[in-house]
mmCIF file of C-alpha atoms in Angstrom:
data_model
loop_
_atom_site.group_PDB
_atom_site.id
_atom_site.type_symbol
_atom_site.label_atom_id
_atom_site.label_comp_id
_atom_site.label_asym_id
_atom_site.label_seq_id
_atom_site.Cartn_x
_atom_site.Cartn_y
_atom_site.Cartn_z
ATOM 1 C CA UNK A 1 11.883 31.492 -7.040
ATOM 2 C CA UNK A 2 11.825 29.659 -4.036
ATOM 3 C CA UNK A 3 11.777 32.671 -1.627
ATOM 4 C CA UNK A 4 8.314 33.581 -3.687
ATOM 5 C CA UNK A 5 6.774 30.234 -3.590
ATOM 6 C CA UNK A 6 7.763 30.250 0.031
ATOM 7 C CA UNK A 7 6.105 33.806 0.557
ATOM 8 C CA UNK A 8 3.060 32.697 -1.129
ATOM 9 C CA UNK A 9 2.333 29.516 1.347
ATOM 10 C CA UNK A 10 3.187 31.895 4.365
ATOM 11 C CA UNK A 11 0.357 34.359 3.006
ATOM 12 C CA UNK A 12 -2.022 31.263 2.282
ATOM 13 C CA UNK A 13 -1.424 30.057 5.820
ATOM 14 C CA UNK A 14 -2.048 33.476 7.321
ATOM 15 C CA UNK A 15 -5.440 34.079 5.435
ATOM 16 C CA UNK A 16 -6.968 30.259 6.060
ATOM 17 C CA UNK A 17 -6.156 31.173 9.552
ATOM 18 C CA UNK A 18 -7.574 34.272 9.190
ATOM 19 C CA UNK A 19 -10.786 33.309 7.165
ATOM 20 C CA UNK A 20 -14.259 34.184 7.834
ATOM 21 C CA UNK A 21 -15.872 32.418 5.301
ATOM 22 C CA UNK A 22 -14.158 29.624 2.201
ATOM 23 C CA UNK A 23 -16.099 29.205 -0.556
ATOM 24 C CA UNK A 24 -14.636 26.837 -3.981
ATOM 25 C CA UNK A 25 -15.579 27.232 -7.384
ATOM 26 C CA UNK A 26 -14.750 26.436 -10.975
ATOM 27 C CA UNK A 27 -14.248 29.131 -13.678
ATOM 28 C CA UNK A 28 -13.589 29.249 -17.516
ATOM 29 C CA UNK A 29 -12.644 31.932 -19.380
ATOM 30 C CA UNK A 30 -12.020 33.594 -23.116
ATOM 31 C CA UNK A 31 -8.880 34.404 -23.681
ATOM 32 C CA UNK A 32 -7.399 37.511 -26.129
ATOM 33 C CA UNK A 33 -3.723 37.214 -26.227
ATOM 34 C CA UNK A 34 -0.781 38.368 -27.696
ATOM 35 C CA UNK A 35 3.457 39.192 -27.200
ATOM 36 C CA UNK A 36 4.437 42.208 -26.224
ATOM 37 C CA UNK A 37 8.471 43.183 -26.454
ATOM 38 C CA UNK A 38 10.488 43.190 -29.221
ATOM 39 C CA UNK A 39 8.268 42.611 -31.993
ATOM 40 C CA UNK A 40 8.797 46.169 -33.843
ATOM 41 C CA UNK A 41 8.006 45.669 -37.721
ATOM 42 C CA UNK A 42 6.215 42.409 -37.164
ATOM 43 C CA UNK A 43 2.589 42.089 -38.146
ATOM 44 C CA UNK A 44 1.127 40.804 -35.072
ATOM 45 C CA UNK A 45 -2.877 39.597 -34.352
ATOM 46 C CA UNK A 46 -4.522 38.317 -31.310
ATOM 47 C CA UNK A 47 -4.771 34.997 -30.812
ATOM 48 C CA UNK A 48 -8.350 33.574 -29.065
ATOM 49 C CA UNK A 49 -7.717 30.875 -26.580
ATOM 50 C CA UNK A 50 -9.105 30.032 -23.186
ATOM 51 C CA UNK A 51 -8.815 29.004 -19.487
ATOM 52 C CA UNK A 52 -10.319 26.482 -17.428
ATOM 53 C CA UNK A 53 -9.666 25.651 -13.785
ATOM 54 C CA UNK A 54 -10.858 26.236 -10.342
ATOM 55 C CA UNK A 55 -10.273 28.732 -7.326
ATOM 56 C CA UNK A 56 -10.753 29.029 -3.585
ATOM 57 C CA UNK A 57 -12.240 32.431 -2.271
ATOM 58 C CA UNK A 58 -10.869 33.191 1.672
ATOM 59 C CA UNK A 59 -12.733 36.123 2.626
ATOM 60 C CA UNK A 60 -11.142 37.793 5.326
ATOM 61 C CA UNK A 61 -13.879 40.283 5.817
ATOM 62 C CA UNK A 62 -16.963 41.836 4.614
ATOM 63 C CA UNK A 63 -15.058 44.020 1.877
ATOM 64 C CA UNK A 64 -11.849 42.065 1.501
ATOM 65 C CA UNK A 65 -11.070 38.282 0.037
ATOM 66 C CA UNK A 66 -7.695 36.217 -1.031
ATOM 67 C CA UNK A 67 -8.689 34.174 -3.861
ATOM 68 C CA UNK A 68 -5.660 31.739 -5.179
ATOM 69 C CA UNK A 69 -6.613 29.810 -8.841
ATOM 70 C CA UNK A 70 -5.086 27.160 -10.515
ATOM 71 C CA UNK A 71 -5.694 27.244 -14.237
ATOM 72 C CA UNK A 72 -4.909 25.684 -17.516
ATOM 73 C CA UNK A 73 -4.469 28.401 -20.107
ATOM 74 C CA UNK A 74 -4.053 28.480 -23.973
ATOM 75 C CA UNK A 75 -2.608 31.603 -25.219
ATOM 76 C CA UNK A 76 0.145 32.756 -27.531
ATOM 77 C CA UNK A 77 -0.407 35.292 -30.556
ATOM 78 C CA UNK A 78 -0.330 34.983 -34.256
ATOM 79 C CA UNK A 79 2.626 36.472 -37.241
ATOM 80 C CA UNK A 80 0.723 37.699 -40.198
ATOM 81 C CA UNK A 81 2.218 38.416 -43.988
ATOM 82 C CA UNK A 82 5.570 37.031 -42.940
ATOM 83 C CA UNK A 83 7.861 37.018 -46.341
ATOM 84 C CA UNK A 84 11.722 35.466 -46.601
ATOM 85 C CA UNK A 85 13.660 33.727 -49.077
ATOM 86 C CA UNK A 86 13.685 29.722 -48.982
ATOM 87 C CA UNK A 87 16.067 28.200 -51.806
ATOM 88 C CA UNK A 88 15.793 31.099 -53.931
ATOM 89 C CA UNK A 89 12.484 31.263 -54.310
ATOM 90 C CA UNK A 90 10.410 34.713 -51.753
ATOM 91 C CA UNK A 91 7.298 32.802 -49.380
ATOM 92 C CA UNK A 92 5.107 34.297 -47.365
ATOM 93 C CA UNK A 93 2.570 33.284 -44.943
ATOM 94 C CA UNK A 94 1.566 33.067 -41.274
ATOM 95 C CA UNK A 95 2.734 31.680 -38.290
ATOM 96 C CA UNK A 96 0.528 30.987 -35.378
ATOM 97 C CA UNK A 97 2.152 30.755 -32.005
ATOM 98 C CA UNK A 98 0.269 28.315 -29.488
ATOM 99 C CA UNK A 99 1.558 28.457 -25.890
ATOM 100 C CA UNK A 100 0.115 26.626 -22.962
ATOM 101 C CA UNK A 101 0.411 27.144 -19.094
ATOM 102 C CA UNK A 102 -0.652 26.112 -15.965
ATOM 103 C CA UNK A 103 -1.057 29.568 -13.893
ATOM 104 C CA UNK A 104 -1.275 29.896 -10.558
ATOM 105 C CA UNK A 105 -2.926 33.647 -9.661
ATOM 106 C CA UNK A 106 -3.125 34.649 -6.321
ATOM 107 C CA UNK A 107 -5.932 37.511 -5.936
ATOM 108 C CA UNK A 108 -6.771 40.147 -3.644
ATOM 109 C CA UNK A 109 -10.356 41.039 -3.701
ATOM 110 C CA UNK A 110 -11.530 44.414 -3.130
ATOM 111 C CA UNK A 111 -15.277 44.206 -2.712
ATOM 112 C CA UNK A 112 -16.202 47.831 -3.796
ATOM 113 C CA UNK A 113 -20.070 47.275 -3.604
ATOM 114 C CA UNK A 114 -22.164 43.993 -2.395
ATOM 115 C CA UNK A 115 -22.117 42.720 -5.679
ATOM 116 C CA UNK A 116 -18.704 44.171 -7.863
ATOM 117 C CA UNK A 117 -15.684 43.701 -6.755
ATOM 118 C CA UNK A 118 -11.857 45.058 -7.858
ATOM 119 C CA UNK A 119 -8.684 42.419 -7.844
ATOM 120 C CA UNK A 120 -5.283 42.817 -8.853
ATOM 121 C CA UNK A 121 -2.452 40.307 -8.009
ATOM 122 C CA UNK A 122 1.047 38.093 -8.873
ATOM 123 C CA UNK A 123 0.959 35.215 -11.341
ATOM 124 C CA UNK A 124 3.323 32.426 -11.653
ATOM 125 C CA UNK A 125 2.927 30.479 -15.082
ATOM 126 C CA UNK A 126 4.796 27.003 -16.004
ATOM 127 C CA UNK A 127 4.832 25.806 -19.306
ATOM 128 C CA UNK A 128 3.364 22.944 -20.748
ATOM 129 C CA UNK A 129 3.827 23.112 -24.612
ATOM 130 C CA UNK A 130 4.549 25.568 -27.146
ATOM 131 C CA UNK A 131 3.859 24.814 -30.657
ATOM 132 C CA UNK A 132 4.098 26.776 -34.214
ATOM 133 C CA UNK A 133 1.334 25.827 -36.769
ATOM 134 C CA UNK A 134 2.841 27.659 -40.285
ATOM 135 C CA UNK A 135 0.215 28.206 -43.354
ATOM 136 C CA UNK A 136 2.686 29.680 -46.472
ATOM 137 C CA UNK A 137 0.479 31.583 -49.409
ATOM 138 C CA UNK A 138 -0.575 28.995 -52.238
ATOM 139 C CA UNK A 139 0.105 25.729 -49.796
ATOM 140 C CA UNK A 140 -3.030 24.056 -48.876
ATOM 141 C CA UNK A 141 -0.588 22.367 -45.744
ATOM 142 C CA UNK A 142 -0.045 23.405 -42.361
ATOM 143 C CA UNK A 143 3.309 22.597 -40.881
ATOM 144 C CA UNK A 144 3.637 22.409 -37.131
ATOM 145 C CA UNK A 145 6.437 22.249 -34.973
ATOM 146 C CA UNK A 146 7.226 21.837 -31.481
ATOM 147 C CA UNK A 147 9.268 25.136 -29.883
ATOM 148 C CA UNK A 148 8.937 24.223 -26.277
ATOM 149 C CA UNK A 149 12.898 24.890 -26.527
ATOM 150 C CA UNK A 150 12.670 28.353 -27.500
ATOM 151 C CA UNK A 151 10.987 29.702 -24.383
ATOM 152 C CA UNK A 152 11.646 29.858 -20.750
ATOM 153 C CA UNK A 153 9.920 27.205 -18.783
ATOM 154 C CA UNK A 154 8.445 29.434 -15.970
ATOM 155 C CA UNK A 155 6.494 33.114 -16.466
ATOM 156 C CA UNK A 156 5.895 35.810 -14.046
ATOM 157 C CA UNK A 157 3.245 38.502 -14.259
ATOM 158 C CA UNK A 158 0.590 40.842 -12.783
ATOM 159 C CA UNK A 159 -3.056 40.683 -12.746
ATOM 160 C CA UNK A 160 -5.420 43.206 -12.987
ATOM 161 C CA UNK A 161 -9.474 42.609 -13.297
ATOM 162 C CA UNK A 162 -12.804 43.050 -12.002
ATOM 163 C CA UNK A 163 -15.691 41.110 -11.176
ATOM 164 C CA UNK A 164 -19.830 41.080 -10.903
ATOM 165 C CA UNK A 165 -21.912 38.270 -8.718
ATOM 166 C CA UNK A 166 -25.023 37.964 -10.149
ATOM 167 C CA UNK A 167 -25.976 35.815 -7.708
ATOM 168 C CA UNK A 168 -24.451 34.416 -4.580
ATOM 169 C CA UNK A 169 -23.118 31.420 -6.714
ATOM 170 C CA UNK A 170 -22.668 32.595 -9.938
ATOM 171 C CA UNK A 171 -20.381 35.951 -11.578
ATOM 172 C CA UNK A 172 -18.454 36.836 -14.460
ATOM 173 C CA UNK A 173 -15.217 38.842 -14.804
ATOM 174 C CA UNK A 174 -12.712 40.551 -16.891
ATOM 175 C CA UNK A 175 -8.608 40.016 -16.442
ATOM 176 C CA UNK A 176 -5.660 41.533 -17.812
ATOM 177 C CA UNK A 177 -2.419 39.549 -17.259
ATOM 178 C CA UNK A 178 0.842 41.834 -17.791
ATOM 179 C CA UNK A 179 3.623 39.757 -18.536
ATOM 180 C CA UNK A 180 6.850 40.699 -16.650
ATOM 181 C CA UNK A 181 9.232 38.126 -17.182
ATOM 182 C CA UNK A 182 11.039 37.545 -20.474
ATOM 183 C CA UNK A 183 9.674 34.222 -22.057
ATOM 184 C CA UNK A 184 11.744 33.918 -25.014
ATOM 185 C CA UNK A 185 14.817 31.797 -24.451
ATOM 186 C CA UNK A 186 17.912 33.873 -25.779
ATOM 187 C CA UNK A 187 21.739 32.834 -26.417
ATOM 188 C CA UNK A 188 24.328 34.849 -25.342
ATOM 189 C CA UNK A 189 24.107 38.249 -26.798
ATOM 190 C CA UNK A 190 21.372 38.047 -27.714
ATOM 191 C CA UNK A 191 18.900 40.526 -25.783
ATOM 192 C CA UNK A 192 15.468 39.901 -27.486
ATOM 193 C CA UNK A 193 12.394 40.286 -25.238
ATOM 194 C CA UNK A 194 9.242 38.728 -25.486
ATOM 195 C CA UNK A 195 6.423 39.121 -22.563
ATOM 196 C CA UNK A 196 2.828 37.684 -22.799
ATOM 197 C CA UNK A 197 -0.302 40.044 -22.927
ATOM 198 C CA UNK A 198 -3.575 37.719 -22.128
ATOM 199 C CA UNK A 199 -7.108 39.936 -22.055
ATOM 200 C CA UNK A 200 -9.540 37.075 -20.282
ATOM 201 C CA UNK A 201 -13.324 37.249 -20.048
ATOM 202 C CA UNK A 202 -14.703 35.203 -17.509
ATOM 203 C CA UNK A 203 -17.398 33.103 -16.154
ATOM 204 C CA UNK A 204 -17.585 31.361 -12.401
ATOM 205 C CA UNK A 205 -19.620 29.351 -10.089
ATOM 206 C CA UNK A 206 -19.292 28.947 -6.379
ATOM 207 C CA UNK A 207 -20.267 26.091 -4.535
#
């Protein structure tokens, strides 16, 4: 981990140095997320959440920009028709899984025509809180708990997206985030897999 975060501040250092032009902006975004993994036989459903944050665009040429985020995202997915046996007696009901981050994207901006423009690019995600919210058939109640515990503190996946300016201050975009690292916290021997899977649709405005 610390070779990457190293690598990152080398390649930050090299573009500012490089820059033609640094523009700042804020951005918020839709979110459409799920788990991806081991989750054969389980009835799972997207979960809507969002992201908020801001960004700094280092364009490096006409055609090609570096553009590092930092962004506050609520994601996680949702367990439907879940059935087991409590004290005899057969439940079942719905779990809703509510992660948050703080991401930290670093994007590389392929500017394909004046206006639209390709990216792709590493993530690194740390963990803020994780929290179930359970509704069981024929209970008005929702129980939450917190499972901060039962995942890893730190994520690591790939971006892929695209993006239209409108004008020169504001665009929109669309994101998918591949999850590569394995976020659920295991014991030994146990080799369960969980990755996240986070669609985002975006807005932005440069200053």
């Amino acid at each position: 981990m610390k070779k990457v975060i190293l690598s990152a501040i080398a390649v930050m250092a090299f573009a500012f140095a490089n820059a033609q032009d640094v523009k700042y902006g804020l951005k918020g975004a839709l979110n459409v997320s799920t788990f991806t993994g081991d989750t054969d036989g389980a009835n799972l459903k997207s979960r809507i959440g969002f992201n908020v944050g801001g960004f700094i665009e280092i364009k490096l040429s006409e055609k090609f920009a570096l553009q590092p985020e930092l962004l506050y995202s609520d994601q996680g997915t949702k367990f439907t028709n879940i059935g087991d046996y409590l004290d005899g007696d057969f439940y079942t009901g719905d779990i809703k899984f509510n992660l948050a981050y703080i991401n930290v994207p670093v994007m590389a901006k392929y500017y394909v025509a004046e206006r639209f423009s390709i990216e792709a690019g590493p993530q690194i995600g740390f963990l803020v809180s994780a929290k179930t919210k359970t509704k069981l058939d024929g209970f008005s109640q929702t129980v939450e708990n917190d499972i901060k515990d039962s995942f890893e503190s730190i994520d690591f996946g790939l971006n892929f997206g695209a993006g239209y300016e409108f004008t020169e201050h504001f665009g929109i975009g669309a994101r998918y985030n591949l999850g590569l690292a394995n976020i659920a916290k295991t014991e030994a021997g146990d080799n369960t897999k969980l990755h996240n899977s986070v669609f985002s649709f975006s807005a932005a405005y440069k200053f």
